[in-house]
Amino acid sequence: MTAQFITSQWKSLSEGRSQNILCLVFLGLFLFAFLLNVPATVKTYQYYGKDVTIQKYLNKNNVDQALVFVKDAHAYQVHYPFNAPFAKPYIYAKDRENENRKLAEKFPDYRYFIADENDIVVEVSMDEL
């Protein structure tokens, strides 16, 4: 259909040649999108599944429900995949300092933790957030 449209617009092209041009255009667009997106995707997922120190701490200390504010961007990327769609036992959130309390108020039955840049996990109360 598209090849016929191209052929009708440029009378000097045969339908076979217009199909070849379309294939090259689509291949070029695919390669462009692939090469543009792969580096960003690799960077995003490079730490996936590695060094889950905070998760291990919570499991070891038998914490049932935890809202963990993570200060380190790398540690947050590592633990983010554990955030299940319907809030499993642990929720990982970026540490936003003065905004933390607003989020904690939405999870009143949870225990609250702050994980610093060295993955040291400290339990805090609502008043300390």
XYZ file of N, CA, C and O in Angstrom:
516
model
N 0.816 -1.182 0.000
C 0.000 0.000 0.000
C 0.869 1.259 0.000
O 0.682 2.138 -0.816
N 1.817 1.339 0.927
C 2.687 2.505 1.001
C 3.608 2.553 -0.208
O 3.875 3.626 -0.744
N 4.096 1.389 -0.633
C 4.952 1.346 -1.814
C 4.176 1.829 -3.044
O 4.728 2.525 -3.893
N 2.916 1.471 -3.144
C 2.094 1.939 -4.265
C 1.909 3.453 -4.195
O 1.927 4.132 -5.218
N 1.748 4.001 -3.013
C 1.604 5.439 -2.858
C 2.883 6.153 -3.309
O 2.820 7.149 -4.025
N 4.036 5.631 -2.891
C 5.309 6.245 -3.291
C 5.473 6.175 -4.808
O 5.873 7.143 -5.446
N 5.113 5.033 -5.386
C 5.220 4.862 -6.839
C 4.297 5.839 -7.562
O 4.671 6.404 -8.603
N 3.122 6.069 -7.012
C 2.189 6.999 -7.661
C 2.680 8.442 -7.559
O 2.379 9.269 -8.419
N 3.444 8.774 -6.530
C 3.956 10.131 -6.359
C 5.191 10.386 -7.221
O 5.382 11.492 -7.732
N 6.040 9.389 -7.348
C 7.252 9.517 -8.170
C 7.147 8.503 -9.304
O 7.440 7.325 -9.122
N 6.744 8.975 -10.424
C 6.472 8.118 -11.578
C 7.705 7.370 -12.065
O 7.610 6.318 -12.662
N 8.905 7.912 -11.766
C 10.125 7.275 -12.263
C 10.505 6.038 -11.440
O 11.370 5.263 -11.850
N 9.881 5.810 -10.286
C 10.201 4.650 -9.448
C 9.285 3.489 -9.759
O 8.082 3.645 -9.937
N 9.881 2.312 -9.778
C 9.056 1.115 -9.908
C 8.589 0.713 -8.500
O 9.132 1.167 -7.498
N 7.590 -0.156 -8.458
C 7.072 -0.572 -7.158
C 8.130 -1.355 -6.371
O 8.251 -1.206 -5.156
N 8.906 -2.149 -7.029
C 9.974 -2.913 -6.363
C 11.024 -1.993 -5.754
O 11.499 -2.214 -4.640
N 11.381 -0.954 -6.503
C 12.389 -0.004 -6.004
C 11.840 0.778 -4.811
O 12.557 1.020 -3.847
N 10.563 1.146 -4.848
C 9.976 1.876 -3.727
C 9.889 0.973 -2.482
O 10.063 1.452 -1.362
N 9.663 -0.313 -2.666
C 9.680 -1.242 -1.524
C 11.078 -1.315 -0.916
O 11.225 -1.344 0.318
N 12.101 -1.337 -1.766
C 13.485 -1.358 -1.272
C 13.794 -0.081 -0.481
O 14.431 -0.131 0.574
N 13.340 1.049 -0.989
C 13.565 2.322 -0.295
C 12.874 2.312 1.063
O 13.448 2.729 2.075
N 11.626 1.825 1.100
C 10.900 1.741 2.369
C 11.614 0.840 3.365
O 11.723 1.173 4.547
N 12.105 -0.287 2.900
C 12.838 -1.201 3.784
C 14.078 -0.516 4.355
O 14.369 -0.638 5.544
N 14.805 0.203 3.527
C 16.005 0.903 3.991
C 15.653 2.010 4.989
O 16.350 2.193 5.992
N 14.576 2.735 4.725
C 14.157 3.792 5.641
C 13.778 3.192 6.994
O 14.207 3.678 8.055
N 12.968 2.131 6.986
C 12.567 1.509 8.252
C 13.745 0.885 8.990
O 13.840 0.972 10.213
N 14.661 0.275 8.259
C 15.868 -0.279 8.876
C 16.704 0.834 9.498
O 17.194 0.704 10.624
N 16.840 1.936 8.791
C 17.587 3.075 9.320
C 16.946 3.642 10.574
O 17.632 3.952 11.555
N 15.631 3.776 10.567
C 14.920 4.274 11.751
C 15.059 3.316 12.934
O 15.261 3.737 14.072
N 14.969 2.023 12.645
C 15.138 1.028 13.706
C 16.538 1.110 14.307
O 16.687 1.140 15.534
N 17.553 1.157 13.479
C 18.934 1.239 13.973
C 19.173 2.523 14.756
O 19.828 2.516 15.799
N 18.637 3.614 14.262
C 18.777 4.896 14.954
C 18.158 4.806 16.348
O 18.765 5.195 17.354
N 16.923 4.310 16.427
C 16.246 4.194 17.716
C 16.972 3.218 18.639
O 17.142 3.475 19.832
N 17.427 2.114 18.090
C 18.142 1.101 18.872
C 19.427 1.671 19.447
O 19.688 1.563 20.641
N 20.222 2.300 18.600
C 21.509 2.837 19.053
C 21.337 4.029 19.991
O 22.181 4.281 20.851
N 20.251 4.738 19.865
C 19.996 5.873 20.741
C 19.507 5.410 22.118
O 19.871 5.989 23.137
N 18.696 4.367 22.164
C 18.088 3.922 23.412
C 18.896 2.906 24.202
O 18.772 2.856 25.425
N 19.675 2.091 23.551
C 20.399 1.040 24.267
C 21.358 1.600 25.317
O 21.347 1.131 26.459
N 22.185 2.604 25.023
C 23.079 3.101 26.081
C 22.327 3.619 27.309
O 22.736 3.361 28.445
N 21.230 4.313 27.107
C 20.450 4.824 28.240
C 19.825 3.678 29.028
O 19.797 3.703 30.259
N 19.344 2.668 28.334
C 18.743 1.519 29.001
C 19.782 0.735 29.787
O 19.538 0.329 30.923
N 20.944 0.538 29.204
C 22.019 -0.179 29.898
C 22.432 0.580 31.148
O 22.624 -0.008 32.213
N 22.545 1.895 31.050
C 22.918 2.707 32.210
C 21.872 2.588 33.313
O 22.204 2.506 34.491
N 20.603 2.573 32.951
C 19.536 2.472 33.935
C 19.556 1.137 34.666
O 19.368 1.072 35.875
N 19.803 0.047 33.941
C 19.714 -1.281 34.535
C 21.058 -1.907 34.884
O 21.104 -3.073 35.231
N 22.142 -1.152 34.849
C 23.452 -1.750 35.092
C 23.621 -2.293 36.506
O 24.402 -3.195 36.743
N 22.878 -1.749 37.463
C 23.010 -2.218 38.838
C 21.882 -3.158 39.263
O 21.802 -3.533 40.419
N 21.023 -3.504 38.328
C 19.855 -4.316 38.655
C 20.287 -5.633 39.304
O 21.088 -6.382 38.761
N 19.784 -5.896 40.488
C 20.048 -7.160 41.158
C 21.384 -7.250 41.866
O 21.763 -8.321 42.323
N 22.125 -6.166 41.970
C 23.441 -6.215 42.608
C 23.393 -5.575 43.986
O 22.714 -4.585 44.203
N 24.122 -6.136 44.899
C 24.344 -5.582 46.230
C 23.080 -5.013 46.865
O 22.904 -3.808 46.982
N 22.230 -5.890 47.280
C 20.971 -5.484 47.889
C 21.117 -5.437 49.418
O 20.401 -6.102 50.155
N 22.038 -4.624 49.874
C 22.374 -4.528 51.298
C 21.165 -4.153 52.148
O 20.951 -4.737 53.215
N 20.394 -3.191 51.709
C 19.251 -2.734 52.495
C 18.210 -3.853 52.600
O 17.674 -4.118 53.682
N 17.946 -4.510 51.499
C 16.987 -5.627 51.482
C 17.450 -6.725 52.436
O 16.648 -7.268 53.195
N 18.725 -7.039 52.417
C 19.257 -8.073 53.309
C 19.105 -7.657 54.775
O 18.778 -8.483 55.622
N 19.339 -6.391 55.062
C 19.190 -5.888 56.432
C 17.755 -6.077 56.918
O 17.522 -6.547 58.032
N 16.785 -5.708 56.096
C 15.383 -5.820 56.489
C 14.978 -7.278 56.688
O 14.266 -7.609 57.645
N 15.437 -8.140 55.811
C 15.124 -9.567 55.941
C 15.755 -10.155 57.203
O 15.125 -10.925 57.922
N 17.006 -9.802 57.456
C 17.742 -10.327 58.611
C 17.102 -9.900 59.931
O 17.082 -10.655 60.888
N 16.554 -8.699 59.978
C 15.947 -8.176 61.202
C 14.439 -8.414 61.279
O 13.755 -7.799 62.102
N 13.942 -9.284 60.421
C 12.528 -9.684 60.428
C 11.568 -8.489 60.441
O 10.619 -8.441 61.222
N 11.810 -7.546 59.575
C 10.932 -6.388 59.449
C 9.771 -6.774 58.539
O 9.978 -7.221 57.418
N 8.554 -6.630 59.045
C 7.376 -7.031 58.267
C 7.038 -6.026 57.174
O 6.848 -6.394 56.021
N 6.919 -4.756 57.557
C 6.582 -3.712 56.597
C 7.504 -2.525 56.841
O 7.596 -2.033 57.964
N 8.141 -2.071 55.771
C 9.088 -0.967 55.936
C 8.953 0.024 54.788
O 8.760 -0.362 53.635
N 9.069 1.285 55.159
C 9.184 2.365 54.185
C 10.605 2.887 54.340
O 10.956 3.416 55.392
N 11.418 2.666 53.316
C 12.844 2.989 53.401
C 13.147 4.192 52.518
O 12.891 4.157 51.309
N 13.684 5.233 53.111
C 14.106 6.418 52.372
C 15.589 6.254 52.075
O 16.410 6.186 52.985
N 15.922 6.181 50.794
C 17.285 5.890 50.362
C 17.948 7.179 49.888
O 17.436 7.849 48.992
N 19.092 7.500 50.479
C 19.786 8.746 50.137
C 20.663 8.604 48.898
O 20.809 9.538 48.135
N 21.245 7.436 48.700
C 22.188 7.229 47.599
C 21.449 6.837 46.320
O 20.645 5.896 46.328
N 21.729 7.539 45.230
C 21.041 7.267 43.951
C 21.338 5.857 43.448
O 20.453 5.176 42.932
N 22.574 5.402 43.601
C 22.953 4.048 43.159
C 22.171 3.001 43.947
O 21.605 2.074 43.383
N 22.124 3.152 45.269
C 21.399 2.188 46.101
C 19.910 2.204 45.761
O 19.256 1.165 45.760
N 19.376 3.380 45.461
C 17.964 3.453 45.090
C 17.715 2.693 43.790
O 16.733 1.947 43.680
N 18.607 2.839 42.819
C 18.451 2.116 41.551
C 18.495 0.615 41.773
O 17.761 -0.128 41.135
N 19.343 0.173 42.676
C 19.466 -1.256 42.952
C 18.194 -1.791 43.609
O 17.722 -2.870 43.284
N 17.632 -1.030 44.538
C 16.487 -1.503 45.308
C 15.138 -1.170 44.672
O 14.120 -1.748 45.050
N 15.105 -0.250 43.731
C 13.840 0.159 43.117
C 13.031 -1.013 42.550
O 11.811 -1.049 42.719
N 13.662 -1.998 41.898
C 12.862 -3.112 41.356
C 12.076 -3.894 42.412
O 11.132 -4.592 42.088
N 12.439 -3.770 43.680
C 11.708 -4.462 44.727
C 10.380 -3.777 45.048
O 9.566 -4.320 45.796
N 10.164 -2.582 44.537
C 8.880 -1.896 44.725
C 7.852 -2.588 43.852
O 7.813 -2.405 42.648
N 7.031 -3.393 44.467
C 6.018 -4.140 43.726
C 4.818 -3.238 43.452
O 4.634 -2.232 44.134
N 3.997 -3.596 42.474
C 2.864 -2.741 42.110
C 1.926 -2.414 43.273
O 1.400 -1.328 43.348
N 1.710 -3.342 44.166
C 0.769 -3.080 45.251
C 1.452 -3.113 46.612
O 0.955 -3.692 47.562
N 2.592 -2.464 46.707
C 3.305 -2.249 47.964
C 3.477 -3.521 48.778
O 2.785 -3.765 49.741
N 4.413 -4.311 48.361
C 4.785 -5.500 49.120
C 5.346 -5.049 50.464
O 5.258 -3.879 50.803
N 5.986 -5.905 51.201
C 6.383 -5.515 52.553
C 7.337 -4.327 52.629
O 7.323 -3.605 53.605
N 8.149 -4.115 51.592
C 9.117 -3.021 51.657
C 8.875 -2.043 50.514
O 8.704 -2.446 49.367
N 8.889 -0.772 50.852
C 8.755 0.271 49.842
C 10.014 1.118 49.901
O 10.403 1.590 50.980
N 10.653 1.300 48.765
C 11.863 2.111 48.685
C 11.520 3.436 48.011
O 10.909 3.463 46.947
N 11.928 4.516 48.655
C 11.655 5.854 48.130
C 12.928 6.676 48.207
O 13.760 6.468 49.102
N 13.086 7.587 47.271
C 14.226 8.509 47.336
C 14.054 9.419 48.540
O 12.951 9.884 48.815
N 15.146 9.658 49.232
C 15.113 10.544 50.390
C 14.908 11.972 49.909
O 15.706 12.506 49.157
N 13.810 12.580 50.341
C 13.482 13.952 49.947
C 13.451 14.877 51.168
O 12.799 15.911 51.146
N 14.093 14.447 52.231
C 14.219 15.196 53.483
C 12.886 15.723 53.994
O 12.165 15.007 54.672
N 12.515 16.964 53.680
C 11.295 17.535 54.256
C 10.013 16.964 53.640
O 8.932 17.217 54.146
N 10.101 16.195 52.566
C 8.922 15.580 51.945
C 8.671 14.169 52.473
O 7.616 13.589 52.219
N 9.628 13.603 53.187
C 9.514 12.216 53.649
C 8.287 11.999 54.536
O 7.616 10.980 54.440
N 8.027 12.944 55.396
C 6.914 12.801 56.339
C 5.568 12.668 55.616
O 4.709 11.888 56.021
N 5.392 13.411 54.519
C 4.140 13.345 53.757
C 3.900 11.927 53.236
O 2.782 11.424 53.287
N 4.964 11.297 52.736
C 4.826 9.933 52.238
C 4.598 8.967 53.394
O 3.759 8.070 53.302
N 5.316 9.150 54.473
C 5.181 8.252 55.626
C 3.762 8.284 56.187
O 3.253 7.253 56.656
N 3.119 9.418 56.137
C 1.748 9.530 56.651
C 0.764 8.665 55.871
O -0.282 8.283 56.379
N 1.111 8.320 54.653
C 0.251 7.465 53.832
C 0.418 5.985 54.180
O -0.350 5.152 53.721
N 1.445 5.669 54.972
C 1.713 4.291 55.375
C 1.881 4.239 56.904
O 2.966 3.982 57.414
N 0.796 4.448 57.638
C 0.901 4.560 59.092
C 1.307 3.264 59.801
O 1.866 3.310 60.890
N 1.053 2.118 59.222
C 1.372 0.841 59.872
C 2.777 0.346 59.564
O 3.165 -0.729 60.009
N 3.525 1.086 58.801
C 4.870 0.683 58.410
C 5.904 1.195 59.414
O 5.667 2.161 60.126
N 7.058 0.541 59.423
C 8.210 1.051 60.160
C 9.022 1.874 59.165
O 9.056 1.570 57.975
N 9.690 2.926 59.666
C 10.397 3.848 58.778
C 11.903 3.731 58.978
O 12.393 3.647 60.101
N 12.617 3.737 57.843
C 14.064 3.612 57.857
C 14.673 4.639 56.924
O 14.058 5.019 55.929
N 15.890 5.029 57.239
C 16.669 5.873 56.338
C 17.964 5.133 56.053
O 18.653 4.685 56.984
N 18.275 4.980 54.773
C 19.525 4.339 54.361
C 20.431 5.422 53.799
O 20.067 6.111 52.845
N 21.608 5.579 54.390
C 22.502 6.647 53.935
C 23.344 6.192 52.742
O 23.131 5.111 52.187
N 24.303 7.012 52.364
C 25.135 6.742 51.186
C 25.959 5.468 51.321
O 26.370 4.878 50.338
N 26.215 5.030 52.550
C 27.000 3.812 52.787
C 26.115 2.606 53.057
O 26.581 1.600 53.581
N 24.840 2.700 52.730
C 23.853 1.643 52.952
C 23.707 1.283 54.424
O 23.327 0.164 54.764
N 24.007 2.212 55.315
C 23.754 2.005 56.735
C 22.294 2.346 56.966
O 21.830 3.450 56.659
N 21.551 1.383 57.513
C 20.119 1.523 57.674
C 19.809 1.859 59.134
O 20.256 1.168 60.047
N 19.036 2.930 59.323
C 18.670 3.388 60.669
C 17.158 3.518 60.734
O 16.550 4.154 59.866
N 16.588 2.917 61.770
C 15.141 3.061 61.953
C 14.864 4.417 62.599
O 15.563 4.836 63.517
N 13.833 5.086 62.107
C 13.458 6.409 62.634
C 11.968 6.407 62.929
O 11.210 5.611 62.398
N 11.571 7.341 63.757
C 10.148 7.493 64.064
C 9.544 8.531 63.116
O 10.274 9.231 62.398
N 8.239 8.633 63.154
C 7.555 9.629 62.325
C 8.039 11.046 62.664
O 8.189 11.878 61.787
N 8.302 11.291 63.921
C 8.732 12.616 64.352
C 10.121 12.969 63.824
O 10.444 14.146 63.686
N 10.944 11.976 63.558
C 12.303 12.216 63.073
C 12.366 12.451 61.569
O 13.399 12.842 61.057
N 11.271 12.203 60.889
C 11.275 12.388 59.429
C 11.122 13.837 59.058
O 10.586 14.650 59.684
